[in-house]
Structures are given as C-alpha cells and as structure tokens.
PDB file of C-alpha atoms in Angstrom:
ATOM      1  CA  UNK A   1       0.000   0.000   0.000  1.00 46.00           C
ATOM      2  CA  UNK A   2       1.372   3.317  -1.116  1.00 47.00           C
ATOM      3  CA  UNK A   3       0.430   6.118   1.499  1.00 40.00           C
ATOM      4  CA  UNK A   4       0.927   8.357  -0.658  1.00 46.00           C
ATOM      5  CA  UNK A   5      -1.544   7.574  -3.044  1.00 49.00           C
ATOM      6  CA  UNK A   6      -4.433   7.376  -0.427  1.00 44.00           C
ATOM      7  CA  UNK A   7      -6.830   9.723  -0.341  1.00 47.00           C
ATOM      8  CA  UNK A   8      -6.235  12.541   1.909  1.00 46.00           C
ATOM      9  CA  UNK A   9      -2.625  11.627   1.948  1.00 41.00           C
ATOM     10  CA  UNK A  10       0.158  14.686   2.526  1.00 41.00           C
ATOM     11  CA  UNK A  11       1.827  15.169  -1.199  1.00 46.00           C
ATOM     12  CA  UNK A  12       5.148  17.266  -1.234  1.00 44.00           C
ATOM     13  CA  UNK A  13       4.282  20.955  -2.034  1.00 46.00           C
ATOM     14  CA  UNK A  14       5.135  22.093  -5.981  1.00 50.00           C
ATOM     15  CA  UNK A  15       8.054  24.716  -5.443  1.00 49.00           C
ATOM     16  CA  UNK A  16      10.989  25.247  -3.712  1.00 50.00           C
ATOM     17  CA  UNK A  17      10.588  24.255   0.089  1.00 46.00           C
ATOM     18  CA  UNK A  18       9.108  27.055   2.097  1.00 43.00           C
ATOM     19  CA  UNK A  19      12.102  28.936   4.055  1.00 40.00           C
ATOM     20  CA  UNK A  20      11.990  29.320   8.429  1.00 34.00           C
ATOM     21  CA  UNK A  21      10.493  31.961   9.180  1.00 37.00           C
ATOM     22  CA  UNK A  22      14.220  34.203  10.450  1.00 39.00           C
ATOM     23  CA  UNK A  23      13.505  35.249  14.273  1.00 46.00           C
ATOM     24  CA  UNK A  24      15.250  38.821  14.882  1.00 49.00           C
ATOM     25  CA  UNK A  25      17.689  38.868  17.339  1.00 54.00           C
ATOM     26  CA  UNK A  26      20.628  41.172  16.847  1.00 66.00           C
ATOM     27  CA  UNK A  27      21.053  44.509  18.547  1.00 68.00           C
ATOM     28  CA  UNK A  28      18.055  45.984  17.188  1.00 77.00           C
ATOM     29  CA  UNK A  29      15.874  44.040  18.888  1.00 87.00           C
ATOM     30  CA  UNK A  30      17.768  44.440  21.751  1.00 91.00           C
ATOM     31  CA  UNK A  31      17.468  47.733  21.704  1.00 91.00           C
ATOM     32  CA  UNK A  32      13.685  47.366  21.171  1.00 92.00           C
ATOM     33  CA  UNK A  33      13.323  45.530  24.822  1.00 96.00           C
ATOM     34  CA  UNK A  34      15.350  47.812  26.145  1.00 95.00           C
ATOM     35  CA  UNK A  35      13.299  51.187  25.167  1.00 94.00           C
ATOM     36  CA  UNK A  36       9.602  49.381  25.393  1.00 96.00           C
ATOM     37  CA  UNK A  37      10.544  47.875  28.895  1.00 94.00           C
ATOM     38  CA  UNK A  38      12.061  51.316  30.126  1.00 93.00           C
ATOM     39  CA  UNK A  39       8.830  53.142  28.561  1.00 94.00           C
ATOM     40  CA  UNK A  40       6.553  50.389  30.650  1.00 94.00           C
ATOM     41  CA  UNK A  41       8.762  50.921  33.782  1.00 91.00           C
ATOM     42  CA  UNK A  42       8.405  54.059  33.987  1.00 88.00           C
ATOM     43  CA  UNK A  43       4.447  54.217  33.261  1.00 90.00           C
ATOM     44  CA  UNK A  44       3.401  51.480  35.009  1.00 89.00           C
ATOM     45  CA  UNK A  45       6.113  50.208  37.094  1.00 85.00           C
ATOM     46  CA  UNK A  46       8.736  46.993  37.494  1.00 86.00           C
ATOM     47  CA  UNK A  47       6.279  45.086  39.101  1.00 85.00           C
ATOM     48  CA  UNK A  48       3.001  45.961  37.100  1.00 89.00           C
ATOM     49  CA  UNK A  49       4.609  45.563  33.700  1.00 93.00           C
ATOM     50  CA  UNK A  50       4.740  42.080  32.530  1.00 95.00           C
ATOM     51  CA  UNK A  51       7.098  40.769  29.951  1.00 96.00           C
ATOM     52  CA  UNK A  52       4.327  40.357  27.251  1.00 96.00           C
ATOM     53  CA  UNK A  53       3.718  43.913  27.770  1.00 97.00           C
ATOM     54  CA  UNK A  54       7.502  44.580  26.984  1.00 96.00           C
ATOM     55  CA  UNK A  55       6.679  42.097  24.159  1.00 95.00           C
ATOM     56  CA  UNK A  56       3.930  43.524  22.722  1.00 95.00           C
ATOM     57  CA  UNK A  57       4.840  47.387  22.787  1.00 95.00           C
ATOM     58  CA  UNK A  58       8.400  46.371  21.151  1.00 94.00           C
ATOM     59  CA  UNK A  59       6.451  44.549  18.488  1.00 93.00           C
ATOM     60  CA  UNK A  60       8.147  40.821  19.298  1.00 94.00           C
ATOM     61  CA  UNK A  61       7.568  37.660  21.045  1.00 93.00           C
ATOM     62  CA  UNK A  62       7.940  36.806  24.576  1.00 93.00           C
ATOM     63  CA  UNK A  63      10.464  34.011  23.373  1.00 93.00           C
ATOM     64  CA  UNK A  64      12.601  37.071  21.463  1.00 93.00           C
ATOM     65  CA  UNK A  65      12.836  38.726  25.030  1.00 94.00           C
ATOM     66  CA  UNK A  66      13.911  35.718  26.796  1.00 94.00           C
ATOM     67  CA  UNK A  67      16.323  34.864  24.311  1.00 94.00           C
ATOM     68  CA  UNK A  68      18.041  38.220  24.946  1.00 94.00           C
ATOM     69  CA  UNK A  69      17.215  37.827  28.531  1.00 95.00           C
ATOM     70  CA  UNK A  70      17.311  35.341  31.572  1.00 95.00           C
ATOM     71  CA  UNK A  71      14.460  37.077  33.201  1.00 93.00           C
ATOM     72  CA  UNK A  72      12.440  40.435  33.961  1.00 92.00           C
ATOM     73  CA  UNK A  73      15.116  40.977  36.251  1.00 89.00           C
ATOM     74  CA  UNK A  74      17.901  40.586  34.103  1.00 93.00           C
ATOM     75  CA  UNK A  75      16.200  43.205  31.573  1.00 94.00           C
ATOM     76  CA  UNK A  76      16.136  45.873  34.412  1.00 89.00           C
ATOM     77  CA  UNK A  77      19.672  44.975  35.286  1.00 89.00           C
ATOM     78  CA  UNK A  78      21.026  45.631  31.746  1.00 93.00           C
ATOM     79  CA  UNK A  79      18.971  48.944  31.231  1.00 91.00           C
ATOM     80  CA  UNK A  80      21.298  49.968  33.961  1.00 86.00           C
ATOM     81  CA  UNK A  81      24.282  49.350  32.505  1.00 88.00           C
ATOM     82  CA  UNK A  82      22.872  49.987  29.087  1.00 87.00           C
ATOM     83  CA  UNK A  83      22.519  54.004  30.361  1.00 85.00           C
ATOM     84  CA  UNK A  84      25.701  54.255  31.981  1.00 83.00           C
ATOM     85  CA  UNK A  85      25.205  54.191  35.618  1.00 82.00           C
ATOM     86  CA  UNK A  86      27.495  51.680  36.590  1.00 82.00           C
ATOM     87  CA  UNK A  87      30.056  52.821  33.730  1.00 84.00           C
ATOM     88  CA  UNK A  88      30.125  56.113  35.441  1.00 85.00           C
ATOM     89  CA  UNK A  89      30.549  54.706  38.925  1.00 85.00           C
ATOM     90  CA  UNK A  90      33.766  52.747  37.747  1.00 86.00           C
ATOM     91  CA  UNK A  91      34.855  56.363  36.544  1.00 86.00           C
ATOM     92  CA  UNK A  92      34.071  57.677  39.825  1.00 85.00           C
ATOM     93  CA  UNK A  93      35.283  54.657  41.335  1.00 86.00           C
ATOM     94  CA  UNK A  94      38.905  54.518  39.353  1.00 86.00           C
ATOM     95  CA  UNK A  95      39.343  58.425  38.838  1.00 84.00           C
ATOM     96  CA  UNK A  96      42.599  59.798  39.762  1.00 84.00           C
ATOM     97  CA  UNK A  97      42.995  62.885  41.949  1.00 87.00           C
ATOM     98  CA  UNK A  98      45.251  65.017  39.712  1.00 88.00           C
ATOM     99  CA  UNK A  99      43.372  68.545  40.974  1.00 89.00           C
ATOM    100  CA  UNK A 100      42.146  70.334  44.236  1.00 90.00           C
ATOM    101  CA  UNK A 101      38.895  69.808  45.882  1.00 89.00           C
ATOM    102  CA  UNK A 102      37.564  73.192  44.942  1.00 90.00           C
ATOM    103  CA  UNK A 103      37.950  71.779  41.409  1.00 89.00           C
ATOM    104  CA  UNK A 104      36.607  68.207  41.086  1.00 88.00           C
ATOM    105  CA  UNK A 105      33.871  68.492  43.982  1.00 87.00           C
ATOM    106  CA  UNK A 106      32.188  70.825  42.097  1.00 90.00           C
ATOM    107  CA  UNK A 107      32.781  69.133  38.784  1.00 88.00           C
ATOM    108  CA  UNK A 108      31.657  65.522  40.410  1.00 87.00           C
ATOM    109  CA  UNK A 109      28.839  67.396  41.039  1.00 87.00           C
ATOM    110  CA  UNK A 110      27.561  68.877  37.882  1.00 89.00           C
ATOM    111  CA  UNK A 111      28.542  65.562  36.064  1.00 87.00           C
ATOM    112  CA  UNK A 112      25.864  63.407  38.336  1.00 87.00           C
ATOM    113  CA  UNK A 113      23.732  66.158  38.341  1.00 89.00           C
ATOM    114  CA  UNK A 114      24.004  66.067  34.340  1.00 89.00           C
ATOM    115  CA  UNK A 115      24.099  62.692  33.978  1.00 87.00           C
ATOM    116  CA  UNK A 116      20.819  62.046  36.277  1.00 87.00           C
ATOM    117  CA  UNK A 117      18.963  64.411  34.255  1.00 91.00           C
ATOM    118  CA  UNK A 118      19.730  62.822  31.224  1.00 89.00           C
ATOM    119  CA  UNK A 119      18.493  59.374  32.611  1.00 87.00           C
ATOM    120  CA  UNK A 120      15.636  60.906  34.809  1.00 88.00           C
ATOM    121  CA  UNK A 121      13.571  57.860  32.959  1.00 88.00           C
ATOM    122  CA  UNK A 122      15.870  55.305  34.472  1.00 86.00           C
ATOM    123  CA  UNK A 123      16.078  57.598  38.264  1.00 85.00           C
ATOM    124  CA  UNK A 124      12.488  57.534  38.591  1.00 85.00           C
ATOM    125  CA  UNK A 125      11.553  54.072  37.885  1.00 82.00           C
ATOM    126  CA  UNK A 126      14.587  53.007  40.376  1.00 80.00           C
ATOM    127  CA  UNK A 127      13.128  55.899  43.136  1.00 81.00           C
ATOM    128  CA  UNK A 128       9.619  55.033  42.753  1.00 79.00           C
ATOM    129  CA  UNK A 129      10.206  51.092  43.030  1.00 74.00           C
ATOM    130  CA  UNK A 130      12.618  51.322  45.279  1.00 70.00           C
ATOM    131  CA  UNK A 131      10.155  54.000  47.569  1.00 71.00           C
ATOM    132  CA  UNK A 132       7.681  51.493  47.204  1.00 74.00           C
ATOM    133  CA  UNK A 133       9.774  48.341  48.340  1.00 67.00           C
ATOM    134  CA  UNK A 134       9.507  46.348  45.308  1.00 75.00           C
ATOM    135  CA  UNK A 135      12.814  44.044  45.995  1.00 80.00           C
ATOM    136  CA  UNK A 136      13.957  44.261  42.832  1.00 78.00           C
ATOM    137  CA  UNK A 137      14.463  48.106  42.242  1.00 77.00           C
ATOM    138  CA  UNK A 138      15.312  48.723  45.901  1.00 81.00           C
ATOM    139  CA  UNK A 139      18.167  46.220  45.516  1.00 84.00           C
ATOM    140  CA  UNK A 140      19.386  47.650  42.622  1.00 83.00           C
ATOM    141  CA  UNK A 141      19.066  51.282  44.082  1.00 83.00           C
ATOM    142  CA  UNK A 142      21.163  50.271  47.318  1.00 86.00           C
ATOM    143  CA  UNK A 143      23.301  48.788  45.356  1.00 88.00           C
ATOM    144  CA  UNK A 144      23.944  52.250  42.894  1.00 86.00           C
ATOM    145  CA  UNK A 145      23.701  54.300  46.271  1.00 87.00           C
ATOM    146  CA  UNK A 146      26.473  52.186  48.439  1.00 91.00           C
ATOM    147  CA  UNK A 147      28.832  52.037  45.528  1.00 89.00           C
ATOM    148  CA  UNK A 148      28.053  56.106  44.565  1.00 88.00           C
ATOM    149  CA  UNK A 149      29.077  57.057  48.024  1.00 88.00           C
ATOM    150  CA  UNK A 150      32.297  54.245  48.806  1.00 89.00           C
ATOM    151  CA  UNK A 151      33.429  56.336  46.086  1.00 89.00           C
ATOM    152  CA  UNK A 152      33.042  59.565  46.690  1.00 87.00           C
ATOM    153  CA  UNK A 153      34.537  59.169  50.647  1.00 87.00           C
ATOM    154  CA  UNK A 154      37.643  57.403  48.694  1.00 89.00           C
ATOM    155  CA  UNK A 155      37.605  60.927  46.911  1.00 89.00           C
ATOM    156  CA  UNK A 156      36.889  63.073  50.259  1.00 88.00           C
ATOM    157  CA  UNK A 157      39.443  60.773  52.415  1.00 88.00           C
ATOM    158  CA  UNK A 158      41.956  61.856  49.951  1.00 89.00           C
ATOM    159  CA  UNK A 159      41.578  65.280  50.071  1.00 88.00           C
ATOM    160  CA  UNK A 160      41.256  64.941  54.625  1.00 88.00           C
ATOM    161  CA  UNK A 161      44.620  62.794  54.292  1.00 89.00           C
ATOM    162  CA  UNK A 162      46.262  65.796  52.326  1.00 89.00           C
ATOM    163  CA  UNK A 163      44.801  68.501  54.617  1.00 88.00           C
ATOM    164  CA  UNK A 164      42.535  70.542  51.722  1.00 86.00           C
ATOM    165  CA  UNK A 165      39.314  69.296  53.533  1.00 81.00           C
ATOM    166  CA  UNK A 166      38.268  68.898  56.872  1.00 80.00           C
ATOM    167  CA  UNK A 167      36.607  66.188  58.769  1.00 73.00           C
ATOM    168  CA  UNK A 168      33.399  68.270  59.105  1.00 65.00           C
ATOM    169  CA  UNK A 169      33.350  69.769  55.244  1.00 66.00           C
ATOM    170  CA  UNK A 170      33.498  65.719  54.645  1.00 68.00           C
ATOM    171  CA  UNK A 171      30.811  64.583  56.594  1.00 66.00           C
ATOM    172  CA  UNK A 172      28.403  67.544  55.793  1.00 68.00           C
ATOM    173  CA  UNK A 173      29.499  66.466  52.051  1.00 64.00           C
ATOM    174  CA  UNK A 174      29.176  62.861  52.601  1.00 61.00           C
ATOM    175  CA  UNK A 175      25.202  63.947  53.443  1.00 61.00           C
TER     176      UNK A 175
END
C-alpha cells in the first residue's frame, strides 16, 4: 500500500521548500526591549509591567525577550548598565585625583547632576520602586547608592589625608 496515493494523503508541495520563518535577534531588537521595557517601567512600574507587555509594545515575542534575557530581572539589570550608571561609577570609582577639591567636587557634582537628568527615565523608575519596596528596584538602588558614596569618601578621604578638607566639610558632604 502506497500512502501516498491514499486519499487525503500529505503530497510534497510544488516549489521550492518554504524557508523558516528568520527570528530577529541582533542589537536591534535588543534595543527594542530595552526602550519598550524602560517606557513600561516608567508608566506602570517593574512590578506591574509584565514581559508580554515589553513584548507587545516592542512589536516581538515573549520568546525574542527571553532569548536576549534570563528574566524580567535581568532586563532591568542591563537597562542599567545599558545608560551608563554603573560605567560612570567605575569612573568615579577609578578616577585619579590630579586637581584640588575646589575643582573636582564641584565638577563631580555637575557631572551626576548632568548625567541624572539625562536618565531621569531610568532615576524615577529606580526611586519610585525602590520607595515602594519592590525588591527588585530597591536592591538595585542600594546597590547604585552604596557604591556612589564608597566612592566619593575614597575621593573626600583623599583630600582629609592631604589637609585641603576637613573632617566636618566631609561629613556635611558625605550627606
């Protein structure tokens, strides 16, 4: 018996085989998550955006997201980096003292100032979670905060241990 004969039987389609459909997954879509989820963060929140809202306003699949991304979590994580906050703590964190205090405090200064107005997206949606305890944000906020201010004492110690600065400017500048 030849099944392929039967009636109703599956005959090979005329014409060249029909290609996979090609999923997009290169930076572009990256990118995508990244602007949709910070969009939905900031609207609605970590916690009350889902990932098939991220999907859905970046025009994709959940499956594209989680191919670019372990979790929800993870997303939020790289947004962080993606902006520049923890590049700019490493600055902080590795910058050399070459000038005076009256110099780089001020300029430290200006440059977060700058740099937090620039990603005032990013700042509210890690305030606003973090204000309202969602685990998640909070951790990532300590974690910006602690490392924001180990650096700037490593900056302020400096200037004490030379004699520019003195214990009390530090601590009312620590505040």
């Amino acid at each position: 018996m030849d099944l392929a004969t039967m009636p109703g039987a599956l005959r090979p389609a005329s014409g060249p085989p029909a290609r996979p459909r090609k999923l997009r997954r290169g930076p572009l879509t990256r990118k995508q998550i990244l602007d949709a989820s910070l969009k939905l963060f900031s609207d609605k929140g970590f916690v009350r955006t889902s990932v098939r809202d991220i999907a859905q306003a970046a025009g994709i699949t959940d499956a594209a997201i989680y191919y670019h991304f372990a979790s929800k979590r993870d997303l939020f994580e790289a947004l962080i980096e993606e902006r520049g906050f923890t590049a700019v703590l490493e600055q902080l964190e590795r910058a050399e003292i070459t000038d005076g205090p009256e110099i780089v405090i001020p300029r430290i200064a200006c440059s977060a100032l700058e740099f937090l107005y620039q990603n005032r997206d990013l700042l509210k949606v890690l305030l606003v979670e973090a204000l309202a305890e969602d685990p998640v944000a909070a951790e990532e906020y300590r974690i910006l905060v602690e490392r924001w201010e180990r650096a700037e004492a490593r900056i302020l110690k400096y200037y004490a241990a030379q004699g520019m600065l003195r214990t009390a400017v530090i601590d009312t500048l620590a505040k």
